[in-house]
GROMACS .gro file of C-alpha atoms in nm:
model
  240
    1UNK     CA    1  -2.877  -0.035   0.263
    2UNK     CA    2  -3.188  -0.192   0.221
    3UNK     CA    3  -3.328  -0.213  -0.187
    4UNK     CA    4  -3.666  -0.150  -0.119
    5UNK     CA    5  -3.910   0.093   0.074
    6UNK     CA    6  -4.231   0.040   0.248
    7UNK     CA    7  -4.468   0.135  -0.036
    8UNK     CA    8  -4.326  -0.134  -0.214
    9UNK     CA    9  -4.543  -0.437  -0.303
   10UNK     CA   10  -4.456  -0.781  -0.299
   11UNK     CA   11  -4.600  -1.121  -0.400
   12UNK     CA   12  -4.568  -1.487  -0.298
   13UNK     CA   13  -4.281  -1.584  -0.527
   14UNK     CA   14  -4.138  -1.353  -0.611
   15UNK     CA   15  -3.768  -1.317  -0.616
   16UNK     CA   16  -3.508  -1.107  -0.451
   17UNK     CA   17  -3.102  -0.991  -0.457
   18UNK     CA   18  -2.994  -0.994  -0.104
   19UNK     CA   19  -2.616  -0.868  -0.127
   20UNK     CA   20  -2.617  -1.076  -0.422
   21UNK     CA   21  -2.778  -1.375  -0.292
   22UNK     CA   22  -3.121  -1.516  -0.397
   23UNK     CA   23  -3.381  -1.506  -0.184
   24UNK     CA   24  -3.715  -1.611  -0.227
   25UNK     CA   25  -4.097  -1.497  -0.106
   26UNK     CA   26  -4.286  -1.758  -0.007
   27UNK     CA   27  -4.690  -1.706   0.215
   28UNK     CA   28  -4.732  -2.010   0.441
   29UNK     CA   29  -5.024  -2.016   0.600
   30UNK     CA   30  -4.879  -2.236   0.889
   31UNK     CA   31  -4.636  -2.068   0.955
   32UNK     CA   32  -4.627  -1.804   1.284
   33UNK     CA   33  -4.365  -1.532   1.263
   34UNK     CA   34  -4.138  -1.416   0.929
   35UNK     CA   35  -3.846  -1.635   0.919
   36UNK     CA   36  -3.570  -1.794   0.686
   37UNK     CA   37  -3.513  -2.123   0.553
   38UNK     CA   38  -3.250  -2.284   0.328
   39UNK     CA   39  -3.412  -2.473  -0.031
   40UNK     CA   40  -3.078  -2.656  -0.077
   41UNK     CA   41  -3.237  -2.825  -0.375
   42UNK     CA   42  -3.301  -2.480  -0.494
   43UNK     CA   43  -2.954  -2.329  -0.356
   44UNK     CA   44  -3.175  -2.018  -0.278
   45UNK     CA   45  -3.282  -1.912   0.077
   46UNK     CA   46  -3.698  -1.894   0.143
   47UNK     CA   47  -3.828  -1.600   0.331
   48UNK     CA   48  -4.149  -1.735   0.518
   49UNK     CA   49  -4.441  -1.500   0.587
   50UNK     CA   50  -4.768  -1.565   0.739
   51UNK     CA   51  -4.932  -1.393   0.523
   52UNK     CA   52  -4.933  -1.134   0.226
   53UNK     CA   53  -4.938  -0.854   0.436
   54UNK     CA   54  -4.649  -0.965   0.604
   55UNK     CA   55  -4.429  -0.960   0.314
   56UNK     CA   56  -4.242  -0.629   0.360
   57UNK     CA   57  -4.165  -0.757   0.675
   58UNK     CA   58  -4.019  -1.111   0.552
   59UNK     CA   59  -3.853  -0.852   0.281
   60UNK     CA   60  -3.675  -0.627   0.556
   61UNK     CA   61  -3.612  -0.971   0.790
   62UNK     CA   62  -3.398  -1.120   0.477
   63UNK     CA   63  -3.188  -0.784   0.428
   64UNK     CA   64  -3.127  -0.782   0.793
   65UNK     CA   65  -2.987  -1.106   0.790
   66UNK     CA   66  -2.813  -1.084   0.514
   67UNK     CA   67  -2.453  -1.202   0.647
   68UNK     CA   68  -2.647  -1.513   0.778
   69UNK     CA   69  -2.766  -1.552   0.417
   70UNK     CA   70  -2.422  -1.533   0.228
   71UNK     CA   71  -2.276  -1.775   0.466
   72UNK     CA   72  -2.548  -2.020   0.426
   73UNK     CA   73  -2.565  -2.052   0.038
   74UNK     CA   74  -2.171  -2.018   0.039
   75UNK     CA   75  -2.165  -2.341   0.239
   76UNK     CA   76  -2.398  -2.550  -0.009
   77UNK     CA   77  -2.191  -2.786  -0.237
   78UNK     CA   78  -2.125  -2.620  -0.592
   79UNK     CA   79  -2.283  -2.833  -0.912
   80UNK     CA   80  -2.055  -3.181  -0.948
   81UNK     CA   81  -2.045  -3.255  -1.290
   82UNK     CA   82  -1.931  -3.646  -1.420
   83UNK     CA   83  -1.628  -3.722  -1.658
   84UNK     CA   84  -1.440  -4.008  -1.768
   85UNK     CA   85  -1.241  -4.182  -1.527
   86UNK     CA   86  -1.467  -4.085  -1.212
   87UNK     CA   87  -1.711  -4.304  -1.019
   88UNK     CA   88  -2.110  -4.296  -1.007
   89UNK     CA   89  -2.290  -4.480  -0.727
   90UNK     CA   90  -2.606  -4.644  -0.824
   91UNK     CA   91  -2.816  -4.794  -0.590
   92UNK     CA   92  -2.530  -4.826  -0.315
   93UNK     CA   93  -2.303  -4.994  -0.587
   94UNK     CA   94  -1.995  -4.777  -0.735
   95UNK     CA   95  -1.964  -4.786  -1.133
   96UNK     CA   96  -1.676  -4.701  -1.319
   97UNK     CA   97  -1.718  -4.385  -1.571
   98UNK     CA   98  -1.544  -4.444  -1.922
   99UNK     CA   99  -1.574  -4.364  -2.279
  100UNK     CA  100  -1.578  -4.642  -2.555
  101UNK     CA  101  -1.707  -4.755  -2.886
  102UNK     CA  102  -2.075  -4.796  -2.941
  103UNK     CA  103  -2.384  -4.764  -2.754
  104UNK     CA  104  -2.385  -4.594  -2.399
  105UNK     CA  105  -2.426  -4.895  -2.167
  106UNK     CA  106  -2.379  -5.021  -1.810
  107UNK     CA  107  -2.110  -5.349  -1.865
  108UNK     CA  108  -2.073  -5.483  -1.522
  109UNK     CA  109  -1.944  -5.219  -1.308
  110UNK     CA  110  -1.863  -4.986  -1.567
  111UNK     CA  111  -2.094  -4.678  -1.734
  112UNK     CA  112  -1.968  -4.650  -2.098
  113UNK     CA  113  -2.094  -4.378  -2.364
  114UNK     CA  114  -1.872  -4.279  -2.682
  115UNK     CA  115  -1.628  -3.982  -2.624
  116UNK     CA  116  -1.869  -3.701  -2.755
  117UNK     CA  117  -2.028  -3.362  -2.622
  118UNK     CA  118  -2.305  -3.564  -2.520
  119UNK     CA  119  -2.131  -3.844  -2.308
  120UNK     CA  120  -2.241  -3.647  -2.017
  121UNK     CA  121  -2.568  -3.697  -2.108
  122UNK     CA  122  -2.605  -4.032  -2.211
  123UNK     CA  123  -2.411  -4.194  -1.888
  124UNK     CA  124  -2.710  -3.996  -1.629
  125UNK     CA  125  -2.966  -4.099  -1.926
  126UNK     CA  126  -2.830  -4.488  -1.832
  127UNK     CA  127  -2.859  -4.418  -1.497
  128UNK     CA  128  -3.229  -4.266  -1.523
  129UNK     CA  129  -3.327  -4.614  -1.674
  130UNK     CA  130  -3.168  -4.765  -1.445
  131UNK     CA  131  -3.380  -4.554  -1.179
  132UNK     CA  132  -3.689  -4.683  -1.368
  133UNK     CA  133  -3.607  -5.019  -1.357
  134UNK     CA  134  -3.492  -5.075  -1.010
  135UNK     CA  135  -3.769  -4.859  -0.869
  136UNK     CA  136  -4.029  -5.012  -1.051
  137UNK     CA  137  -3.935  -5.357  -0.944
  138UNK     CA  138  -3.930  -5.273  -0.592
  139UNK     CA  139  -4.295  -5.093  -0.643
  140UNK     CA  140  -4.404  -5.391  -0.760
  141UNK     CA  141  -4.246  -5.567  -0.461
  142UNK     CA  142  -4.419  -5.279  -0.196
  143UNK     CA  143  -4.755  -5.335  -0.350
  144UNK     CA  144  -4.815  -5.678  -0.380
  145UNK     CA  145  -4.710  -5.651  -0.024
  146UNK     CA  146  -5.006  -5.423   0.084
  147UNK     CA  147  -5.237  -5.612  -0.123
  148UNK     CA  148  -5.277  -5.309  -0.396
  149UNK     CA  149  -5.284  -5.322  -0.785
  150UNK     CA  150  -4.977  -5.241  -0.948
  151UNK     CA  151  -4.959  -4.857  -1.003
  152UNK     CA  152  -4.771  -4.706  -1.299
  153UNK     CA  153  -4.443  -4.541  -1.253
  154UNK     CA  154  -4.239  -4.259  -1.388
  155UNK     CA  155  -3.909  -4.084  -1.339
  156UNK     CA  156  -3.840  -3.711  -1.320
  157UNK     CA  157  -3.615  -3.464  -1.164
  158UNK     CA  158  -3.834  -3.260  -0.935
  159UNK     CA  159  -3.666  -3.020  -0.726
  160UNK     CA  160  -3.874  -3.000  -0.385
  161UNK     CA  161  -3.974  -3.420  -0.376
  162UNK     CA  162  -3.872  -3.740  -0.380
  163UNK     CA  163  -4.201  -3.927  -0.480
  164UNK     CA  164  -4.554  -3.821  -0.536
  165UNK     CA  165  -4.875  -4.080  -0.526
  166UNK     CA  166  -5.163  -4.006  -0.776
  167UNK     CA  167  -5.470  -4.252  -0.640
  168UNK     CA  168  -5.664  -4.436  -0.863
  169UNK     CA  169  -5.976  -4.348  -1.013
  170UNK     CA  170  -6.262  -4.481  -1.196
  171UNK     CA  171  -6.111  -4.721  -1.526
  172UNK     CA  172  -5.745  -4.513  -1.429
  173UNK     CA  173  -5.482  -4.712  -1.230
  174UNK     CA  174  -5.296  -4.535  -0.985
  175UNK     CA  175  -4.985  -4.358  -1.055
  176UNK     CA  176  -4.644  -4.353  -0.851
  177UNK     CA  177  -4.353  -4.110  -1.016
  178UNK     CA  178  -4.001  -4.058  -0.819
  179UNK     CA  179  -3.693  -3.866  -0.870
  180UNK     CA  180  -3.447  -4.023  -1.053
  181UNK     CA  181  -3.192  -3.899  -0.865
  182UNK     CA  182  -3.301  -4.198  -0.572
  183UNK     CA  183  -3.075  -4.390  -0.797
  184UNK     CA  184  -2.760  -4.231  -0.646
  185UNK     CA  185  -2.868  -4.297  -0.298
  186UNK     CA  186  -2.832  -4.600  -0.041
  187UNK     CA  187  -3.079  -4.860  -0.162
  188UNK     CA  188  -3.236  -4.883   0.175
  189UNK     CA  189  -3.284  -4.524   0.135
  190UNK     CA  190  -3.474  -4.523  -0.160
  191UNK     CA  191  -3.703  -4.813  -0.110
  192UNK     CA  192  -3.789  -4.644   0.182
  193UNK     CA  193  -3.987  -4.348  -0.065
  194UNK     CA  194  -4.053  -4.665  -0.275
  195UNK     CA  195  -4.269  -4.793   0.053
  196UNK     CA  196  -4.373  -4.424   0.144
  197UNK     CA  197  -4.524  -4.352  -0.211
  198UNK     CA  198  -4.663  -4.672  -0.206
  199UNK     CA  199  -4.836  -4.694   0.160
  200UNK     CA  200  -5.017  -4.351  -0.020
  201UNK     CA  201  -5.187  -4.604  -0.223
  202UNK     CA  202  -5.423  -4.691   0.078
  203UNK     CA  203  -5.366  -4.355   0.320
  204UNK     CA  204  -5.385  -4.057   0.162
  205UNK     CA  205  -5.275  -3.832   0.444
  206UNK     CA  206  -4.920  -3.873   0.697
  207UNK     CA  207  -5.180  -3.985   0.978
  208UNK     CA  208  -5.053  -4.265   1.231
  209UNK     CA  209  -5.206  -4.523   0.983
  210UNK     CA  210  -4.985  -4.418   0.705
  211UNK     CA  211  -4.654  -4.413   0.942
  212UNK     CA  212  -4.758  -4.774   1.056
  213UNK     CA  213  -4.758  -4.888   0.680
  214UNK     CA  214  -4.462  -4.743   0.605
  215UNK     CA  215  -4.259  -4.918   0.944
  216UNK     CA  216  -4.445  -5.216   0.826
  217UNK     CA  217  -4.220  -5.253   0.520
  218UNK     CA  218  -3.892  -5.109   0.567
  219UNK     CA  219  -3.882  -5.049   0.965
  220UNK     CA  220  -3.800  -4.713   1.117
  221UNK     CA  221  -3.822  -4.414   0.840
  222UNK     CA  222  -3.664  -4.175   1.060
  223UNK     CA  223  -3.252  -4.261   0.947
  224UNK     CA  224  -3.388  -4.219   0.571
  225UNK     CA  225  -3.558  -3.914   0.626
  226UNK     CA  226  -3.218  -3.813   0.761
  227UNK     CA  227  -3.005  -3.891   0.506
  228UNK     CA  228  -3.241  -3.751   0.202
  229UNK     CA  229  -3.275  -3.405   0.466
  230UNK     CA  230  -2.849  -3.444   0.462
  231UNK     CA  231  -2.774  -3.518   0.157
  232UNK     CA  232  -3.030  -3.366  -0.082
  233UNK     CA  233  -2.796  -3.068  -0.211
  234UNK     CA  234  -2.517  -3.340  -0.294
  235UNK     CA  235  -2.738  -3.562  -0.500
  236UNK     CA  236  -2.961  -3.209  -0.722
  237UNK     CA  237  -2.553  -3.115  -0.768
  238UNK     CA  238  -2.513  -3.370  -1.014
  239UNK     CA  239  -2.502  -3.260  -1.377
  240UNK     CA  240  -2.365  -3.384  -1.700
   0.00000   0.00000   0.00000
């Protein structure tokens, strides 16, 4: 039975229990008919309308297809936490995790933090500098290549990107800030939003031009798209 009625009022974001499942309102303008989508970032299902009047409607469409729901979020991979004696691939190369004396560190193709409640934490805090490092390099790399100044660059963990491209302005340099989370991906994956982010330093827009820039320094995008659509659940499952 559905847990609403018609006089009901809802907003763009706002949250729902679908047979115990989280769904989640969401107006897009571009969008033509009510429909579902999957955030597997998120592990929460979208319900698309068209507009705010068509809420109720992306409302009843979720309940409906509520089955479809439960079997969709079931099949999303559960959080992965790290521990001692596992692996951690960084930047296509597998490191071994331990615990051991002294400062957390990366010591050749090992991750070692001292056996506390916070070695969780300091092996993905290596593994976020090593993000900054290795992503800053090859930014540096990408835009001396398209003849641009050197933005600045920041890590994060944003759910619903990769990379985001601040232009410059007047006396401000332009700014460049990625998930950290590229770390655990194929290197040739993650230069590729290295070169996307950075081709935004001249095209602002996903316009031919753009594309061409981006093909210019890593080749075809499409098998990296691919892999970040494929594997985006497996890499925001991570946790300490």
């Amino acid at each position: 039975m559905a847990l609403f009625t018609a006089a009901q009022r809802f907003s763009d974001g706002d949250r729902l229990d679908v047979a115990g499942c989280p769904v989640r309102l969401k107006v897009d303008g571009r969008a033509r008919r009510v429909s579902l989508r999957v955030d597997r970032t998120k592990s929460e299902v979208v319900a698309l309308a068209p507009s705010p009047r068509r809420l109720n409607e992306a409302v009843a469409f979720a309940h409906e297809k509520s089955a479809w729901i439960a079997g969709q979020l079931a099949a999303l991979p559960g959080r992965t936490r790290i521990a001692p004696g596992g692996t951690l691939r960084l930047h296509g190369e597998a490191y071994r995790l331990e615990v051991g004396p002294g400062r957390a560190r990366i010591d050749g193709d090992r991750l070692v933090a001292p056996d506390d409640a916070n070695w969780g934490l300091k092996i993905l805090r290596l593994a976020k500098r090593e993000a900054l490092t290795v992503l800053t390099e090859r930014t540096a790399l990408h835009a001396e290549a398209l003849g641009r100044p050197m933005p600045t660059v920041a890590v994060a963990d944003p759910k619903a990107r990769w990379g985001s491209c601040r232009p410059a302005r007047p006396g401000t340099p332009a700014a460049i800030r990625y998930s950290w989370r590229l770390i655990l991906a194929p290197a040739a994956v993650a230069d590729y939003v290295v070169a996307h982010e950075c081709a935004h330093l001249i095209e602002a827009n996903h316009g031919p031009k753009f594309w061409a820039l981006c093909e210019r320094l890593v080749g075809d995008p499409a098998p990296h798209r691919a892999w970040l659509r494929a594997h985006a659940a497996t890499l925001h499952a991570l946790s300490a």
